[in-house]
């Protein structure tokens, strides 16, 4: 099956917004970290520490990055968020995603 | 970090009930399969193929197994469901779980 091999996985979920946004954290052999998550329809704001690359695996959303206007993104689009930043999301349909943290 | 090591992970989520129940499938070196999932409050019915052991990592729920009455379970309780069966759930608070499939 499997798209990621030889990874380590934290058992407990990361749970935000009463469970409307959840993710699992995975660590690769080279020490890099990704999270795989699901966002249900709703409006959310998230902050970053490290820069992030978000790959949409399913769903449609609107995003507002710092100093930008709202824009609509559909699967399989990808977006990047800078380090120490924040961004707003309006999730339109259930969005499955893979988030890569950039050191 | 990590509770599971050297596992393979399917990238896409399993999505049920409009995303109110989601899980990710993981495969261990010995070929055994688990899924890690989150269930939001609501009422659900699930069927099994293989027998399952469900370990609650967070949350509170009521469950009705075949030919049994409803019972309330709290984290960190575990319940088992037979193969080729079905069961009903009333999720009371966001429930994070680990499901093991028994060959």
mmCIF file of N, CA and C in Angstrom, chain A residues 46-49 65-66 81-87:
data_model
loop_
_atom_site.group_PDB
_atom_site.id
_atom_site.type_symbol
_atom_site.label_atom_id
_atom_site.label_comp_id
_atom_site.label_asym_id
_atom_site.label_seq_id
_atom_site.Cartn_x
_atom_site.Cartn_y
_atom_site.Cartn_z
ATOM 1 N N UNK A 46 -4.276 29.702 11.646
ATOM 2 C CA UNK A 46 -3.148 28.943 12.182
ATOM 3 C C UNK A 46 -1.876 29.778 12.143
ATOM 4 N N UNK A 47 -1.024 29.550 13.111
ATOM 5 C CA UNK A 47 0.289 30.182 13.123
ATOM 6 C C UNK A 47 1.358 29.156 12.784
ATOM 7 N N UNK A 48 2.469 29.639 12.287
ATOM 8 C CA UNK A 48 3.593 28.749 11.997
ATOM 9 C C UNK A 48 4.782 29.105 12.874
ATOM 10 N N UNK A 49 5.607 28.118 13.160
ATOM 11 C CA UNK A 49 6.939 28.352 13.702
ATOM 12 C C UNK A 49 7.936 28.222 12.556
ATOM 13 N N UNK A 65 -3.098 34.560 2.908
ATOM 14 C CA UNK A 65 -1.739 34.639 3.439
ATOM 15 C C UNK A 65 -1.457 36.080 3.854
ATOM 16 N N UNK A 66 -0.452 36.292 4.677
ATOM 17 C CA UNK A 66 -0.160 37.649 5.164
ATOM 18 C C UNK A 66 -0.007 38.646 4.001
ATOM 19 N N UNK A 81 3.701 28.606 3.446
ATOM 20 C CA UNK A 81 3.542 29.641 4.461
ATOM 21 C C UNK A 81 4.908 29.878 5.090
ATOM 22 N N UNK A 82 5.261 31.121 5.279
ATOM 23 C CA UNK A 82 6.563 31.445 5.850
ATOM 24 C C UNK A 82 6.659 31.088 7.320
ATOM 25 N N UNK A 83 7.868 31.094 7.831
ATOM 26 C CA UNK A 83 8.091 30.848 9.252
ATOM 27 C C UNK A 83 7.544 32.004 10.085
ATOM 28 N N UNK A 84 7.159 31.699 11.315
ATOM 29 C CA UNK A 84 6.703 32.713 12.270
ATOM 30 C C UNK A 84 5.648 33.627 11.663
ATOM 31 N N UNK A 85 4.662 33.006 11.072
ATOM 32 C CA UNK A 85 3.642 33.713 10.333
ATOM 33 C C UNK A 85 2.269 33.203 10.767
ATOM 34 N N UNK A 86 1.210 33.741 10.174
ATOM 35 C CA UNK A 86 -0.106 33.155 10.389
ATOM 36 C C UNK A 86 -0.901 33.271 9.104
ATOM 37 N N UNK A 87 -1.926 32.435 8.994
ATOM 38 C CA UNK A 87 -2.744 32.445 7.789
ATOM 39 C C UNK A 87 -4.164 32.039 8.144
#
